[in-house]
């Protein structure tokens, strides 16, 4: 009832309003759709699921019944806009739209405003545990540049953002979203352990509400006090010891002018893991290359959060709820985006040997001599394998730091030819015992890689690394 009372006050019904109920009864949005208008004496049109799934039939029904308010998920709004770019002309009386349940991309907000500038769009955030809705934001032009905010708490609701130590975060810093207030559920039926985990005592402002709901969502405060949604805590991963927030990468990619939708996934196992971006591009946009997208993300995020592969999809795979089916991304029939720059193949025998090594390590079909090893998905652990294979196949000694200084095939080929000209053959030194401090996760990963190599190659790699460290230490 708190949510109903807030909506009735903030966006009061008019005499001529007509609402519709079209959400499956298994979803919490259906509660408002049914009882919100009926308790206020407003007509409510029941729309069958078969009609909702047909964009043309759905729009015809909305227009015929003179519906003026609707609640839907962003993916459903996108479907309507793709079917009817002149949305405002098709349903001119539908002036109040509410989106919830998914991240609302800035690009979609721009498209909706262009198609129906007279309409009001609300972006509402919440869940079943807080009686459906906890925050609300009226979409405006300042949302078109980056991401649509989820706004401020509705009446009798408190929202807190805290870090891993459960301390409130300042403006601009991400934190987990906790919700308190009148809308909190008592807990999960017959699931006391989960209830204790998600519904916790309010240590921040117990005088406001006795308990808080731990949402598992991430957000940050904007300068104006509104909250921006950043994704799920469980979408935070560690990639080679570095924390990566998939939702933040997706938000950055979706803000590129050529990208309509973006989903980022982790692929591979253990040290072979890498980030892949699955994209639906804007209709009519000029073809964008993976290199351009990589540079765009790198300009806004740290290097370890830059995807190495970019796939183009016609559409994202969806679950029956309308949310993205992440498990089906790899089988969606997409094609890998080209780098965008002119591809230059190997020109010498040395470049051809290096290209073969790279293709095997990076698991790609071909590489150009000017492509960057790290931009293609390479990392420090693969560098160890690369120098070992160069030593075995090409019989040349290459220090690990040379790969970082010359991360292209063309650059490395010059290093190899220079080493050969100087007669620097591969060596097999004996590694002296050395006390190693307690290993952290990165050291353990490197040791795991070394254990896969022959003993001689492992010794050579460690010797090269030590020589490089001594050289750097000798510099003033």
PDB file of C-alpha atoms in Angstrom, residues 111-307:
ATOM      1  CA  UNK A 111      15.155   6.688 -28.999  1.00  0.00           C
ATOM      2  CA  UNK A 112      12.013   6.816 -26.900  1.00  0.00           C
ATOM      3  CA  UNK A 113      12.233  10.585 -26.483  1.00  0.00           C
ATOM      4  CA  UNK A 114      12.740  11.055 -30.233  1.00  0.00           C
ATOM      5  CA  UNK A 115       9.734   8.845 -31.003  1.00  0.00           C
ATOM      6  CA  UNK A 116       7.409  10.224 -28.315  1.00  0.00           C
ATOM      7  CA  UNK A 117       8.669  13.549 -26.899  1.00  0.00           C
ATOM      8  CA  UNK A 118       5.308  14.377 -25.291  1.00  0.00           C
ATOM      9  CA  UNK A 119       5.319  11.280 -23.080  1.00  0.00           C
ATOM     10  CA  UNK A 120       6.704  10.936 -19.547  1.00  0.00           C
ATOM     11  CA  UNK A 121       9.023   7.992 -18.874  1.00  0.00           C
ATOM     12  CA  UNK A 122       9.715   6.756 -15.338  1.00  0.00           C
ATOM     13  CA  UNK A 123      12.640   4.468 -14.513  1.00  0.00           C
ATOM     14  CA  UNK A 124      11.718   2.560 -11.352  1.00  0.00           C
ATOM     15  CA  UNK A 125      13.989   0.293  -9.334  1.00  0.00           C
ATOM     16  CA  UNK A 126      13.010  -2.342  -6.784  1.00  0.00           C
ATOM     17  CA  UNK A 127      12.267  -6.018  -6.163  1.00  0.00           C
ATOM     18  CA  UNK A 128       9.705  -8.333  -4.603  1.00  0.00           C
ATOM     19  CA  UNK A 129      11.489  -8.048  -1.239  1.00  0.00           C
ATOM     20  CA  UNK A 130      10.664  -4.329  -1.042  1.00  0.00           C
ATOM     21  CA  UNK A 131       7.075  -4.498  -2.337  1.00  0.00           C
ATOM     22  CA  UNK A 132       8.166  -4.002  -5.972  1.00  0.00           C
ATOM     23  CA  UNK A 133       9.558  -0.469  -6.043  1.00  0.00           C
ATOM     24  CA  UNK A 134      12.027   1.514  -3.934  1.00  0.00           C
ATOM     25  CA  UNK A 135      13.307   4.382  -6.131  1.00  0.00           C
ATOM     26  CA  UNK A 136      11.978   6.407  -9.050  1.00  0.00           C
ATOM     27  CA  UNK A 137      13.507   8.687 -11.658  1.00  0.00           C
ATOM     28  CA  UNK A 138      11.740  10.737 -14.327  1.00  0.00           C
ATOM     29  CA  UNK A 139      13.869  10.345 -17.453  1.00  0.00           C
ATOM     30  CA  UNK A 140      15.184  13.611 -18.902  1.00  0.00           C
ATOM     31  CA  UNK A 141      17.732  14.799 -21.448  1.00  0.00           C
ATOM     32  CA  UNK A 142      20.693  14.627 -19.063  1.00  0.00           C
ATOM     33  CA  UNK A 143      20.222  10.837 -19.010  1.00  0.00           C
ATOM     34  CA  UNK A 144      20.880  10.561 -22.745  1.00  0.00           C
ATOM     35  CA  UNK A 145      24.653  10.957 -22.422  1.00  0.00           C
ATOM     36  CA  UNK A 146      25.629   7.991 -20.237  1.00  0.00           C
ATOM     37  CA  UNK A 147      23.151   5.922 -18.219  1.00  0.00           C
ATOM     38  CA  UNK A 148      19.628   6.465 -16.938  1.00  0.00           C
ATOM     39  CA  UNK A 149      19.516   7.010 -13.179  1.00  0.00           C
ATOM     40  CA  UNK A 150      17.233   4.996 -10.901  1.00  0.00           C
ATOM     41  CA  UNK A 151      16.558   8.179  -8.962  1.00  0.00           C
ATOM     42  CA  UNK A 152      15.681   8.735  -5.317  1.00  0.00           C
ATOM     43  CA  UNK A 153      13.739   6.719  -2.728  1.00  0.00           C
ATOM     44  CA  UNK A 154       9.953   6.819  -2.884  1.00  0.00           C
ATOM     45  CA  UNK A 155       7.935   7.809   0.199  1.00  0.00           C
ATOM     46  CA  UNK A 156       8.756   6.085   3.507  1.00  0.00           C
ATOM     47  CA  UNK A 157      11.763   4.329   1.983  1.00  0.00           C
ATOM     48  CA  UNK A 158      15.484   4.650   2.726  1.00  0.00           C
ATOM     49  CA  UNK A 159      18.329   3.643   0.418  1.00  0.00           C
ATOM     50  CA  UNK A 160      21.953   3.263   1.546  1.00  0.00           C
ATOM     51  CA  UNK A 161      25.104   2.533  -0.470  1.00  0.00           C
ATOM     52  CA  UNK A 162      27.913   0.864   1.482  1.00  0.00           C
ATOM     53  CA  UNK A 163      31.336  -0.595   0.716  1.00  0.00           C
ATOM     54  CA  UNK A 164      32.650  -4.068   1.571  1.00  0.00           C
ATOM     55  CA  UNK A 165      33.310  -2.969   5.150  1.00  0.00           C
ATOM     56  CA  UNK A 166      29.687  -1.767   5.380  1.00  0.00           C
ATOM     57  CA  UNK A 167      30.689   1.904   5.522  1.00  0.00           C
ATOM     58  CA  UNK A 168      28.649   4.503   3.580  1.00  0.00           C
ATOM     59  CA  UNK A 169      30.326   5.489   0.314  1.00  0.00           C
ATOM     60  CA  UNK A 170      30.815   9.089  -0.897  1.00  0.00           C
ATOM     61  CA  UNK A 171      29.465  10.546  -4.120  1.00  0.00           C
ATOM     62  CA  UNK A 172      30.748   8.796  -7.238  1.00  0.00           C
ATOM     63  CA  UNK A 173      32.012   5.663  -5.470  1.00  0.00           C
ATOM     64  CA  UNK A 174      30.243   2.368  -6.071  1.00  0.00           C
ATOM     65  CA  UNK A 175      28.615   0.549  -3.189  1.00  0.00           C
ATOM     66  CA  UNK A 176      26.087  -2.176  -2.541  1.00  0.00           C
ATOM     67  CA  UNK A 177      22.479  -1.007  -2.301  1.00  0.00           C
ATOM     68  CA  UNK A 178      20.629  -1.613   0.985  1.00  0.00           C
ATOM     69  CA  UNK A 179      16.942  -0.683   1.327  1.00  0.00           C
ATOM     70  CA  UNK A 180      14.869   0.051   4.424  1.00  0.00           C
ATOM     71  CA  UNK A 181      11.445   1.412   5.145  1.00  0.00           C
ATOM     72  CA  UNK A 182       7.783   0.515   5.073  1.00  0.00           C
ATOM     73  CA  UNK A 183       7.963  -1.737   2.020  1.00  0.00           C
ATOM     74  CA  UNK A 184      10.264  -4.435   3.403  1.00  0.00           C
ATOM     75  CA  UNK A 185       9.010  -8.003   3.386  1.00  0.00           C
ATOM     76  CA  UNK A 186       9.203 -10.106   6.548  1.00  0.00           C
ATOM     77  CA  UNK A 187      11.534 -12.558   4.841  1.00  0.00           C
ATOM     78  CA  UNK A 188      11.463 -15.697   2.706  1.00  0.00           C
ATOM     79  CA  UNK A 189       8.835 -18.278   3.600  1.00  0.00           C
ATOM     80  CA  UNK A 190      10.378 -21.323   5.303  1.00  0.00           C
ATOM     81  CA  UNK A 191      13.911 -20.170   4.394  1.00  0.00           C
ATOM     82  CA  UNK A 192      15.355 -18.774   7.641  1.00  0.00           C
ATOM     83  CA  UNK A 193      18.982 -18.985   6.522  1.00  0.00           C
ATOM     84  CA  UNK A 194      18.381 -16.926   3.370  1.00  0.00           C
ATOM     85  CA  UNK A 195      16.208 -14.489   5.338  1.00  0.00           C
ATOM     86  CA  UNK A 196      19.015 -13.916   7.849  1.00  0.00           C
ATOM     87  CA  UNK A 197      21.492 -13.382   5.025  1.00  0.00           C
ATOM     88  CA  UNK A 198      19.450 -10.854   3.036  1.00  0.00           C
ATOM     89  CA  UNK A 199      17.433  -9.063   5.751  1.00  0.00           C
ATOM     90  CA  UNK A 200      19.890  -7.579   8.234  1.00  0.00           C
ATOM     91  CA  UNK A 201      19.736  -5.262  11.237  1.00  0.00           C
ATOM     92  CA  UNK A 202      20.000  -1.573  10.389  1.00  0.00           C
ATOM     93  CA  UNK A 203      23.371  -0.539  11.785  1.00  0.00           C
ATOM     94  CA  UNK A 204      23.329   2.799   9.940  1.00  0.00           C
ATOM     95  CA  UNK A 205      20.079   4.437  11.074  1.00  0.00           C
ATOM     96  CA  UNK A 206      18.098   2.084  13.324  1.00  0.00           C
ATOM     97  CA  UNK A 207      15.790   4.935  14.249  1.00  0.00           C
ATOM     98  CA  UNK A 208      14.611   5.063  10.617  1.00  0.00           C
ATOM     99  CA  UNK A 209      13.926   1.350  10.144  1.00  0.00           C
ATOM    100  CA  UNK A 210      14.789  -1.713  12.204  1.00  0.00           C
ATOM    101  CA  UNK A 211      15.957  -3.849   9.270  1.00  0.00           C
ATOM    102  CA  UNK A 212      17.526  -3.414   5.840  1.00  0.00           C
ATOM    103  CA  UNK A 213      17.286  -5.551   2.742  1.00  0.00           C
ATOM    104  CA  UNK A 214      20.641  -6.354   1.136  1.00  0.00           C
ATOM    105  CA  UNK A 215      19.838  -6.212  -2.584  1.00  0.00           C
ATOM    106  CA  UNK A 216      23.063  -7.568  -4.080  1.00  0.00           C
ATOM    107  CA  UNK A 217      22.952  -4.645  -6.525  1.00  0.00           C
ATOM    108  CA  UNK A 218      25.636  -2.012  -7.030  1.00  0.00           C
ATOM    109  CA  UNK A 219      25.100   1.716  -7.464  1.00  0.00           C
ATOM    110  CA  UNK A 220      26.685   5.096  -6.909  1.00  0.00           C
ATOM    111  CA  UNK A 221      25.414   8.530  -5.977  1.00  0.00           C
ATOM    112  CA  UNK A 222      25.526  11.249  -8.601  1.00  0.00           C
ATOM    113  CA  UNK A 223      26.339  14.836  -7.688  1.00  0.00           C
ATOM    114  CA  UNK A 224      22.623  15.699  -7.558  1.00  0.00           C
ATOM    115  CA  UNK A 225      21.902  12.938  -5.035  1.00  0.00           C
ATOM    116  CA  UNK A 226      20.296  10.530  -7.482  1.00  0.00           C
ATOM    117  CA  UNK A 227      21.457   6.933  -7.706  1.00  0.00           C
ATOM    118  CA  UNK A 228      22.928   5.288 -10.788  1.00  0.00           C
ATOM    119  CA  UNK A 229      22.566   1.513 -11.101  1.00  0.00           C
ATOM    120  CA  UNK A 230      25.821  -0.318 -11.935  1.00  0.00           C
ATOM    121  CA  UNK A 231      24.887  -3.994 -11.973  1.00  0.00           C
ATOM    122  CA  UNK A 232      25.001  -6.967  -9.643  1.00  0.00           C
ATOM    123  CA  UNK A 233      27.551  -7.715  -6.935  1.00  0.00           C
ATOM    124  CA  UNK A 234      27.666 -11.273  -8.249  1.00  0.00           C
ATOM    125  CA  UNK A 235      28.659  -9.918 -11.657  1.00  0.00           C
ATOM    126  CA  UNK A 236      31.870  -8.740 -10.008  1.00  0.00           C
ATOM    127  CA  UNK A 237      34.595 -11.208 -10.869  1.00  0.00           C
ATOM    128  CA  UNK A 238      38.313 -11.494 -10.398  1.00  0.00           C
ATOM    129  CA  UNK A 239      40.304 -11.867 -13.583  1.00  0.00           C
ATOM    130  CA  UNK A 240      43.944 -12.787 -12.954  1.00  0.00           C
ATOM    131  CA  UNK A 241      43.729 -11.247  -9.495  1.00  0.00           C
ATOM    132  CA  UNK A 242      42.072  -7.977 -10.623  1.00  0.00           C
ATOM    133  CA  UNK A 243      38.485  -7.070  -9.756  1.00  0.00           C
ATOM    134  CA  UNK A 244      36.237  -6.586 -12.780  1.00  0.00           C
ATOM    135  CA  UNK A 245      32.681  -5.198 -12.771  1.00  0.00           C
ATOM    136  CA  UNK A 246      30.887  -6.548 -15.848  1.00  0.00           C
ATOM    137  CA  UNK A 247      27.959  -4.137 -15.538  1.00  0.00           C
ATOM    138  CA  UNK A 248      30.241  -1.109 -15.619  1.00  0.00           C
ATOM    139  CA  UNK A 249      31.916  -2.317 -18.820  1.00  0.00           C
ATOM    140  CA  UNK A 250      28.497  -2.933 -20.384  1.00  0.00           C
ATOM    141  CA  UNK A 251      27.374   0.579 -19.475  1.00  0.00           C
ATOM    142  CA  UNK A 252      30.465   2.125 -21.081  1.00  0.00           C
ATOM    143  CA  UNK A 253      30.078   0.095 -24.284  1.00  0.00           C
ATOM    144  CA  UNK A 254      26.374   0.947 -24.523  1.00  0.00           C
ATOM    145  CA  UNK A 255      27.258   4.659 -24.397  1.00  0.00           C
ATOM    146  CA  UNK A 256      29.216   4.371 -27.689  1.00  0.00           C
ATOM    147  CA  UNK A 257      27.275   5.955 -30.537  1.00  0.00           C
ATOM    148  CA  UNK A 258      27.434   2.798 -32.681  1.00  0.00           C
ATOM    149  CA  UNK A 259      26.264   0.403 -29.950  1.00  0.00           C
ATOM    150  CA  UNK A 260      22.631  -0.271 -29.100  1.00  0.00           C
ATOM    151  CA  UNK A 261      23.007  -3.069 -26.534  1.00  0.00           C
ATOM    152  CA  UNK A 262      26.029  -4.632 -24.860  1.00  0.00           C
ATOM    153  CA  UNK A 263      26.635  -7.664 -22.667  1.00  0.00           C
ATOM    154  CA  UNK A 264      30.071  -8.660 -21.364  1.00  0.00           C
ATOM    155  CA  UNK A 265      30.924 -12.213 -20.361  1.00  0.00           C
ATOM    156  CA  UNK A 266      33.953 -14.074 -19.039  1.00  0.00           C
ATOM    157  CA  UNK A 267      35.049 -16.954 -21.234  1.00  0.00           C
ATOM    158  CA  UNK A 268      37.666 -19.633 -20.768  1.00  0.00           C
ATOM    159  CA  UNK A 269      38.946 -21.430 -17.703  1.00  0.00           C
ATOM    160  CA  UNK A 270      41.486 -20.511 -15.025  1.00  0.00           C
ATOM    161  CA  UNK A 271      44.393 -18.475 -16.458  1.00  0.00           C
ATOM    162  CA  UNK A 272      42.856 -18.755 -19.949  1.00  0.00           C
ATOM    163  CA  UNK A 273      39.937 -16.510 -18.956  1.00  0.00           C
ATOM    164  CA  UNK A 274      39.255 -13.396 -21.013  1.00  0.00           C
ATOM    165  CA  UNK A 275      36.516 -10.787 -21.426  1.00  0.00           C
ATOM    166  CA  UNK A 276      34.266 -10.942 -24.484  1.00  0.00           C
ATOM    167  CA  UNK A 277      31.726  -8.286 -25.444  1.00  0.00           C
ATOM    168  CA  UNK A 278      28.510  -9.210 -27.280  1.00  0.00           C
ATOM    169  CA  UNK A 279      27.005  -6.243 -29.077  1.00  0.00           C
ATOM    170  CA  UNK A 280      23.902  -5.292 -30.990  1.00  0.00           C
ATOM    171  CA  UNK A 281      24.838  -2.303 -33.150  1.00  0.00           C
ATOM    172  CA  UNK A 282      22.697   0.684 -33.995  1.00  0.00           C
ATOM    173  CA  UNK A 283      20.634   0.358 -37.149  1.00  0.00           C
ATOM    174  CA  UNK A 284      22.171   2.484 -39.887  1.00  0.00           C
ATOM    175  CA  UNK A 285      25.345   3.200 -37.907  1.00  0.00           C
ATOM    176  CA  UNK A 286      28.629   2.958 -39.766  1.00  0.00           C
ATOM    177  CA  UNK A 287      30.488  -0.296 -39.130  1.00  0.00           C
ATOM    178  CA  UNK A 288      32.647  -0.021 -36.040  1.00  0.00           C
ATOM    179  CA  UNK A 289      35.810  -2.034 -35.521  1.00  0.00           C
ATOM    180  CA  UNK A 290      36.959  -3.897 -32.441  1.00  0.00           C
ATOM    181  CA  UNK A 291      40.008  -1.636 -32.257  1.00  0.00           C
ATOM    182  CA  UNK A 292      37.874   1.501 -31.980  1.00  0.00           C
ATOM    183  CA  UNK A 293      35.671  -0.036 -29.282  1.00  0.00           C
ATOM    184  CA  UNK A 294      38.716  -1.227 -27.378  1.00  0.00           C
ATOM    185  CA  UNK A 295      40.224   2.262 -27.417  1.00  0.00           C
ATOM    186  CA  UNK A 296      36.888   3.755 -26.329  1.00  0.00           C
ATOM    187  CA  UNK A 297      36.625   1.470 -23.293  1.00  0.00           C
ATOM    188  CA  UNK A 298      40.310   1.988 -22.461  1.00  0.00           C
ATOM    189  CA  UNK A 299      39.760   5.764 -22.356  1.00  0.00           C
ATOM    190  CA  UNK A 300      37.246   5.300 -19.530  1.00  0.00           C
ATOM    191  CA  UNK A 301      38.266   2.135 -17.659  1.00  0.00           C
ATOM    192  CA  UNK A 302      41.474   0.429 -16.466  1.00  0.00           C
ATOM    193  CA  UNK A 303      43.284  -1.912 -18.853  1.00  0.00           C
ATOM    194  CA  UNK A 304      42.177  -5.092 -17.070  1.00  0.00           C
ATOM    195  CA  UNK A 305      38.517  -4.166 -17.733  1.00  0.00           C
ATOM    196  CA  UNK A 306      38.943  -3.842 -21.509  1.00  0.00           C
ATOM    197  CA  UNK A 307      37.376  -6.785 -23.410  1.00  0.00           C
TER     198      UNK A 307
END
